[in-house]
PDB file of C-alpha atoms in Angstrom:
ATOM      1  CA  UNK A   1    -116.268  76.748-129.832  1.00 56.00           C
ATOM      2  CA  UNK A   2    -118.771  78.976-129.106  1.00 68.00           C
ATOM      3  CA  UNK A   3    -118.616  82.995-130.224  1.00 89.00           C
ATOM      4  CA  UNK A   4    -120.000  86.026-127.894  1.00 88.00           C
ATOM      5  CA  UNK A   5    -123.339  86.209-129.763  1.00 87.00           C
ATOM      6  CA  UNK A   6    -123.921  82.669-128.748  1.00 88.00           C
ATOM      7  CA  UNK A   7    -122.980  82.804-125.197  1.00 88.00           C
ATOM      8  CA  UNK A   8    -125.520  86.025-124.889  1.00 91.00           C
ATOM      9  CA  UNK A   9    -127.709  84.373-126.204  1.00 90.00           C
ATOM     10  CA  UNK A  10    -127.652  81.068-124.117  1.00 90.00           C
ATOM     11  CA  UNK A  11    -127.005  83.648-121.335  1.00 93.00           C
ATOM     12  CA  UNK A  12    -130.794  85.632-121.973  1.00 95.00           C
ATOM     13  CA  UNK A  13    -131.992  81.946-122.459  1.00 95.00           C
ATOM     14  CA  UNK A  14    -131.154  80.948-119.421  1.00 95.00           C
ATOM     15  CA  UNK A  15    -131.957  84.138-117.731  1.00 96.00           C
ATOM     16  CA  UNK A  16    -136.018  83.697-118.910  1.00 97.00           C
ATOM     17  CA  UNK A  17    -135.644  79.442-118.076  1.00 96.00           C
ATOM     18  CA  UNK A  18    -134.475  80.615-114.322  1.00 96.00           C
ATOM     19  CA  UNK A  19    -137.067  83.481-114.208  1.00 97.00           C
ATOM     20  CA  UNK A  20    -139.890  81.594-115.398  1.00 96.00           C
ATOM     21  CA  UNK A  21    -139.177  78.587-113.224  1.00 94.00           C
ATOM     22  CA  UNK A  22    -139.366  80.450-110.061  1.00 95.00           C
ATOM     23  CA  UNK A  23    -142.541  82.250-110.981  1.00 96.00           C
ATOM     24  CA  UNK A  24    -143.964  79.056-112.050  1.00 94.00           C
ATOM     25  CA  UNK A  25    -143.379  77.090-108.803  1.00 91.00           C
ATOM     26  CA  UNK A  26    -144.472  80.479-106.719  1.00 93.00           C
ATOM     27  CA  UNK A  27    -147.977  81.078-109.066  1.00 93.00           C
ATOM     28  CA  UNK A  28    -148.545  78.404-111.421  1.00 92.00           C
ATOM     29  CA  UNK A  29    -148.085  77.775-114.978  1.00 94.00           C
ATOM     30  CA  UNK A  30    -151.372  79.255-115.814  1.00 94.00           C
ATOM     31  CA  UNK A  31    -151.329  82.161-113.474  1.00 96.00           C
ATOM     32  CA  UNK A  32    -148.047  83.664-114.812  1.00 96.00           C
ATOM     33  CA  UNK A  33    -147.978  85.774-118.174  1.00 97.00           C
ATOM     34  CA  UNK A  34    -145.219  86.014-120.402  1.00 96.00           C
ATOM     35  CA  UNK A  35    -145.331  89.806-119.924  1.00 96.00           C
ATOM     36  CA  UNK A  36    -144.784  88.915-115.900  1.00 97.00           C
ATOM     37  CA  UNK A  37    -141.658  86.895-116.933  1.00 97.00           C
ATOM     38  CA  UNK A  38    -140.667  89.349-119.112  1.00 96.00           C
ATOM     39  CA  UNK A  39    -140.493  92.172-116.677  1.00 96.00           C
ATOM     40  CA  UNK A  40    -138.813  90.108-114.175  1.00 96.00           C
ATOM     41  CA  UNK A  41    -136.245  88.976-116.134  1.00 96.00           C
ATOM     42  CA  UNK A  42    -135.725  93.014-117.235  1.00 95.00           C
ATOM     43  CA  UNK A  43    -135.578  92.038-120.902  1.00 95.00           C
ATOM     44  CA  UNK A  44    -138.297  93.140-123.793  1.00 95.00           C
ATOM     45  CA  UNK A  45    -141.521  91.426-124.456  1.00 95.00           C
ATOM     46  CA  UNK A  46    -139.972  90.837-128.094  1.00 94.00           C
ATOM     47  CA  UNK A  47    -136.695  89.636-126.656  1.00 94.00           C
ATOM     48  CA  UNK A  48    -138.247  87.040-124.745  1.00 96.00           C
ATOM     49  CA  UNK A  49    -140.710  86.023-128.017  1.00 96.00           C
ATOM     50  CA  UNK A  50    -137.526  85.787-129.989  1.00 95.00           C
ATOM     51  CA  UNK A  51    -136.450  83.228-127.715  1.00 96.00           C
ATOM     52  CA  UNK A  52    -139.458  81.324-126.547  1.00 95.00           C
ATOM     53  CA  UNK A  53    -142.910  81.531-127.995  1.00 93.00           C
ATOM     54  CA  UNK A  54    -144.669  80.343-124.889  1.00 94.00           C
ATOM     55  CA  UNK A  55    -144.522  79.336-121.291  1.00 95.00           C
ATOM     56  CA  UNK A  56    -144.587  75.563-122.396  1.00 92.00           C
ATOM     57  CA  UNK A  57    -141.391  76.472-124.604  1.00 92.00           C
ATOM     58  CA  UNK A  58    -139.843  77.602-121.516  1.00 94.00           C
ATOM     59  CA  UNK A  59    -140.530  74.809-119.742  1.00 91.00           C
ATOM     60  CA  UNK A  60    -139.187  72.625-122.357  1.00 87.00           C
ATOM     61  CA  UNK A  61    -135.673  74.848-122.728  1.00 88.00           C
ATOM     62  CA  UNK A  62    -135.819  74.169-118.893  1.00 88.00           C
ATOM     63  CA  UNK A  63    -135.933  70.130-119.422  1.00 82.00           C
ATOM     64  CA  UNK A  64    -133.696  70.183-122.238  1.00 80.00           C
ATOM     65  CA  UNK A  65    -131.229  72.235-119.916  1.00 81.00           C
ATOM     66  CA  UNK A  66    -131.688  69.596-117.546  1.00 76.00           C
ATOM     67  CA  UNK A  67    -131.414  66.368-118.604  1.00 70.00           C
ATOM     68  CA  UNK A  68    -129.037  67.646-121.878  1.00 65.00           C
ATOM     69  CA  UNK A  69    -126.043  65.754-120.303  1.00 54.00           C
ATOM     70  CA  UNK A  70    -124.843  62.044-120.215  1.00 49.00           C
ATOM     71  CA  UNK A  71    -126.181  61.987-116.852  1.00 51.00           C
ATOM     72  CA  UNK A  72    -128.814  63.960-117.298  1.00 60.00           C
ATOM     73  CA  UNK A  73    -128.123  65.988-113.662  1.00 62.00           C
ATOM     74  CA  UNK A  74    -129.610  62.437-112.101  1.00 69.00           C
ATOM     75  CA  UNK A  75    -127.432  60.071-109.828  1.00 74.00           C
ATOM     76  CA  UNK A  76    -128.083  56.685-110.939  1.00 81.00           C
ATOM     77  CA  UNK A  77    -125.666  53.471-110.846  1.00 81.00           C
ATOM     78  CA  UNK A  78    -124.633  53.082-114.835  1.00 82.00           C
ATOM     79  CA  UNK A  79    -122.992  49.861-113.858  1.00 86.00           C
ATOM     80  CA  UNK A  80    -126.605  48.468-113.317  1.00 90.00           C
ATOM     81  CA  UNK A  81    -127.854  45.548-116.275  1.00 93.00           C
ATOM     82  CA  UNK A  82    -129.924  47.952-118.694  1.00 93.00           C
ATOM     83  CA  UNK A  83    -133.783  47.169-117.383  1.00 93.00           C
ATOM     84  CA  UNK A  84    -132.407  47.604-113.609  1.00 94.00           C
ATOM     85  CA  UNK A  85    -130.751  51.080-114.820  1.00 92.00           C
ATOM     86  CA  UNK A  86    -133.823  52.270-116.430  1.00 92.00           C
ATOM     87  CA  UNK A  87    -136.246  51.450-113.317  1.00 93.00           C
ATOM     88  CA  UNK A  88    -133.546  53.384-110.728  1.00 90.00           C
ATOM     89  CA  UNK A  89    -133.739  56.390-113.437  1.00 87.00           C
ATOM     90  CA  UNK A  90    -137.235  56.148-114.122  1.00 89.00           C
ATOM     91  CA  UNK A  91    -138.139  56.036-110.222  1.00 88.00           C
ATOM     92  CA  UNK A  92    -135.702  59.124-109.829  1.00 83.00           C
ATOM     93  CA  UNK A  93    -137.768  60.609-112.458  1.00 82.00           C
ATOM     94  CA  UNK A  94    -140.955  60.182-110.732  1.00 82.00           C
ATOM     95  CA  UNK A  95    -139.632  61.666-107.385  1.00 79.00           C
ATOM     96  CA  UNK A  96    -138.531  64.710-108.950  1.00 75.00           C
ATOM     97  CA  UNK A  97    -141.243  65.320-110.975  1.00 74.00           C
ATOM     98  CA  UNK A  98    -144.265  64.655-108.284  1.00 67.00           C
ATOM     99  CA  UNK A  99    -142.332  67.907-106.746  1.00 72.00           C
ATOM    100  CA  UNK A 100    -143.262  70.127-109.926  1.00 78.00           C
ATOM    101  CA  UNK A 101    -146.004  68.573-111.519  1.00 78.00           C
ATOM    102  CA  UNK A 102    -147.744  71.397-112.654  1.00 82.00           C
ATOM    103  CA  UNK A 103    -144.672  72.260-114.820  1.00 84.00           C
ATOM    104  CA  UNK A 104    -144.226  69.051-115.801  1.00 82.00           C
ATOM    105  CA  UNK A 105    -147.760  67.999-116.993  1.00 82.00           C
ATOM    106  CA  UNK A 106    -147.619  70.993-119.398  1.00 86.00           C
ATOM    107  CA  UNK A 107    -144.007  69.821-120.248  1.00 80.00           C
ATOM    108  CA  UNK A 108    -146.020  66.211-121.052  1.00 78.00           C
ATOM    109  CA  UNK A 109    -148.506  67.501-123.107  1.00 79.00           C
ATOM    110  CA  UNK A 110    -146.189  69.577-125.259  1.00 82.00           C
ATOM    111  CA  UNK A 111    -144.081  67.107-125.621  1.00 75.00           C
ATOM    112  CA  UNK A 112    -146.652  64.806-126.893  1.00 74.00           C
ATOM    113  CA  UNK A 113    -147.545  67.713-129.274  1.00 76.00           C
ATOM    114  CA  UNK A 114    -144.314  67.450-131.147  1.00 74.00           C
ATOM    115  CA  UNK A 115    -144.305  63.517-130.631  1.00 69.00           C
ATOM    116  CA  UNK A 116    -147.669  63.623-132.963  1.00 70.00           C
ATOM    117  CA  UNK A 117    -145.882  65.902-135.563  1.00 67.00           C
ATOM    118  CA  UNK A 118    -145.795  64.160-138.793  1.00 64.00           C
ATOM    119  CA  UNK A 119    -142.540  65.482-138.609  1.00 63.00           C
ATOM    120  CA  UNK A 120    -140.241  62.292-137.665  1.00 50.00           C
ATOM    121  CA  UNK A 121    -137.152  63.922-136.559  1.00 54.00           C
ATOM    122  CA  UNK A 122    -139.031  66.957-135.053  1.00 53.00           C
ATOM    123  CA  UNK A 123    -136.112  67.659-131.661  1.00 56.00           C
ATOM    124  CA  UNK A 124    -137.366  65.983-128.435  1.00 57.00           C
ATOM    125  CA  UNK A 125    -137.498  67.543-125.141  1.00 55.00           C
ATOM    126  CA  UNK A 126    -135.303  66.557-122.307  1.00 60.00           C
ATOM    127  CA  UNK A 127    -137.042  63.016-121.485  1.00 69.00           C
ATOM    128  CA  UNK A 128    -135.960  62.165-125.372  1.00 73.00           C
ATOM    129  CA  UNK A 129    -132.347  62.484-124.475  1.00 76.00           C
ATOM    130  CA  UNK A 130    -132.754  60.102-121.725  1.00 82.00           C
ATOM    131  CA  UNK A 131    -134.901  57.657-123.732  1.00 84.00           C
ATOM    132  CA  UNK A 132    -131.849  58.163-126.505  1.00 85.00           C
ATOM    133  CA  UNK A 133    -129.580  57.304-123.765  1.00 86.00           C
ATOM    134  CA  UNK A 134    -131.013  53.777-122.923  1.00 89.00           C
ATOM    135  CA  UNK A 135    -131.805  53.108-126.731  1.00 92.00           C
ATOM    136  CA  UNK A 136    -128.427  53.298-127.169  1.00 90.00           C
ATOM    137  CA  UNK A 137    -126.996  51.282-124.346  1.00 90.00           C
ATOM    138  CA  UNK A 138    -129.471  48.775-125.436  1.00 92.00           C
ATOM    139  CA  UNK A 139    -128.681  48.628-129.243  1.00 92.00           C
ATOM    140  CA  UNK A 140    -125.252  48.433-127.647  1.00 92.00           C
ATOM    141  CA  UNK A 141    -125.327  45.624-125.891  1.00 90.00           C
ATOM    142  CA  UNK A 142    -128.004  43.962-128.488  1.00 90.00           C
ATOM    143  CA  UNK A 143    -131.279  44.043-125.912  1.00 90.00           C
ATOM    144  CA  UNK A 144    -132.801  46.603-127.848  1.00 92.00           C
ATOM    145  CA  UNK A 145    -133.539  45.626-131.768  1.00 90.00           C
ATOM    146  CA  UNK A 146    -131.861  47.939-134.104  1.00 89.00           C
ATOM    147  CA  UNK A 147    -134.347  47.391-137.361  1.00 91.00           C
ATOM    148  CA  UNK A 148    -136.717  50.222-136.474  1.00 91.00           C
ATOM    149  CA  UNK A 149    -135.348  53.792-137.135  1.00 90.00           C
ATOM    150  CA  UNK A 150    -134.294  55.494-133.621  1.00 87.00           C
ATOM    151  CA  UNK A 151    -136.933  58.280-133.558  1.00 85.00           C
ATOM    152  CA  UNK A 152    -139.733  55.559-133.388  1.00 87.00           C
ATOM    153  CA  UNK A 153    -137.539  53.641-130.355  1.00 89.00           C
ATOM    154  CA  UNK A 154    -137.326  57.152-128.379  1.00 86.00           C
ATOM    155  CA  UNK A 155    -140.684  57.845-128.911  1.00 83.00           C
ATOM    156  CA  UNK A 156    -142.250  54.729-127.846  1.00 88.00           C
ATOM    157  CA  UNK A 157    -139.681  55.165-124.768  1.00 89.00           C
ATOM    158  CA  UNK A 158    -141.418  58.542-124.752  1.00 84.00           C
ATOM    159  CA  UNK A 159    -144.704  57.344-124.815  1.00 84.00           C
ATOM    160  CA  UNK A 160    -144.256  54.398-122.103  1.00 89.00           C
ATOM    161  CA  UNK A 161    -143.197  56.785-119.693  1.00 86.00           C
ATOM    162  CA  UNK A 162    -145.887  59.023-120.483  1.00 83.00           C
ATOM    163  CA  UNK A 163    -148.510  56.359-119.468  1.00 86.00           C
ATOM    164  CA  UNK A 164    -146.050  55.574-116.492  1.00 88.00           C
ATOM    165  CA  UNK A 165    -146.132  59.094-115.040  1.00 83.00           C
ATOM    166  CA  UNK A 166    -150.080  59.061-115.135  1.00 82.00           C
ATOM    167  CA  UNK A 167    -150.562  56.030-113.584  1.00 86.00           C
ATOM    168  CA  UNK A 168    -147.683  57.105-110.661  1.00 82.00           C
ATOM    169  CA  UNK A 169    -149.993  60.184-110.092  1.00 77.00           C
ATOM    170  CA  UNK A 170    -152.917  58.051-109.264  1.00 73.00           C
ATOM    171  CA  UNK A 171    -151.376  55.339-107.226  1.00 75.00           C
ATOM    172  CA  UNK A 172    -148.777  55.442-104.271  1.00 74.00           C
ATOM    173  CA  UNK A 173    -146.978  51.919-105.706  1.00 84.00           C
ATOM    174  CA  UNK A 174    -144.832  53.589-107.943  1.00 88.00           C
ATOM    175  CA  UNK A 175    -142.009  50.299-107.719  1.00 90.00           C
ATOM    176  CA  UNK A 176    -144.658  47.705-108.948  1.00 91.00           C
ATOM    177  CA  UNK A 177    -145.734  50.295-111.940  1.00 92.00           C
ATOM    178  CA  UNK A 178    -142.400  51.236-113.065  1.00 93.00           C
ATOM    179  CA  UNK A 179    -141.672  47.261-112.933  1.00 93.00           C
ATOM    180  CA  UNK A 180    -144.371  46.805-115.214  1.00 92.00           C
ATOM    181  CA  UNK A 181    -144.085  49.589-117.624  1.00 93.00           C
ATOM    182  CA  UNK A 182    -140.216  48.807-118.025  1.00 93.00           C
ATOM    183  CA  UNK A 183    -141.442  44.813-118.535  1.00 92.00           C
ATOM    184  CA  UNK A 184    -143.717  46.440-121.633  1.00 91.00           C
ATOM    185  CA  UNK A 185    -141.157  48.831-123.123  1.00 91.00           C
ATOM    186  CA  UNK A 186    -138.297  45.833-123.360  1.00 91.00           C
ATOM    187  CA  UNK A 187    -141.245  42.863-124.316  1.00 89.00           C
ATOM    188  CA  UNK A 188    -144.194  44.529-125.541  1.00 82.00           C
ATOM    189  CA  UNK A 189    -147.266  43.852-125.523  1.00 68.00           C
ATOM    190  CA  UNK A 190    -146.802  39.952-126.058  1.00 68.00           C
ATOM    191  CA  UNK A 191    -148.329  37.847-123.505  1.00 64.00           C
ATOM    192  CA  UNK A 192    -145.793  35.350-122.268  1.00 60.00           C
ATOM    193  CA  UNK A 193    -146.536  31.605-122.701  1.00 59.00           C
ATOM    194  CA  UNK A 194    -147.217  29.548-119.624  1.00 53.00           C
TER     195      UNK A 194
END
């Protein structure tokens, strides 16, 4: 159960994530300051420090907000067999995100800063939790192998759909890429006999 203290401060957190957001889709990432955010939100520059270091921790507090659920906010069919489930959530992904990409490329690329942490178990961002969620349906129902510790399944996950999201920017046949970048995270790399 959560006290006061923590509800204010999930309440100033979310306060900055809501702030920030808007300014971000009206000027950019790069052409809003913290000190901008901090005056719109009417909280001190320290306050909003204390809770976020910098823009791209915002936007990370923002994805973690978002996709922190079982459902992650998305409407997908969970009834679906596991590689079908992944390519409807993946392509829901992709829509939502060419909306925002500025805000979500620098969510990418720190993301992939803590994903290169020699720190293992550093916390993942929001696309984690839904790359946890499909790990563990797969281990589940045994289509995912379960001899490789989980951080190193999320983060190839992680990785995949990295490499996915770049190639969607570039092309307008995001069905056929998703198809093939779900094909490599279940099979790998392996090149399939004739």
């Amino acid at each position: 159960m959560e006290n006061r203290t923590s509800r204010k401060i999930q309440k100033t957190k979310n306060v900055i994530i809501d702030v920030a957001i808007e300014l971000f889709k009206e000027k950019g990432v790069d052409n809003t300051k913290m000190e901008e955010i901090s005056e719109t939100a009417d909280i001190a520059k320290g306050t909003l420090y204390n809770h976020f270091s910098c823009k791209e921790a915002i936007i990370d507090g923002y994805m973690k907000r978002k996709f922190n659920n079982d459902k992650f906010n998305l409407s997908f069919n969970e009834n679906l067999p596991l590689r079908e489930m992944t390519k409807e959530i993946l392509l829901i992904l992709c829509k939502s995100i060419d909306e925002n990409k500025d805000i979500f490329e620098k969510h990418l690329i720190f993301s992939m800063q803590k994903m290169v942490s020699l720190d293992s178990e550093k916390k993942q961002g929001g696309f984690g939790n839904i790359g946890n969620f499909i790990i563990n349906k797969g281990i589940d129902s045994g289509e995912i192998r379960n001899d490789l510790p989980h951080y190193v399944l999320r983060q190839l996950f992680e990785f995949t759909f990295i490499q996915l999201v770049k190639e969607v920017y570039n092309s307008k046949n995001i069905n056929e890429i998703i198809d093939n970048y779900v094909d490599l995270f279940f099979n790998g790399v392996m090149k399939e006999e004739l």
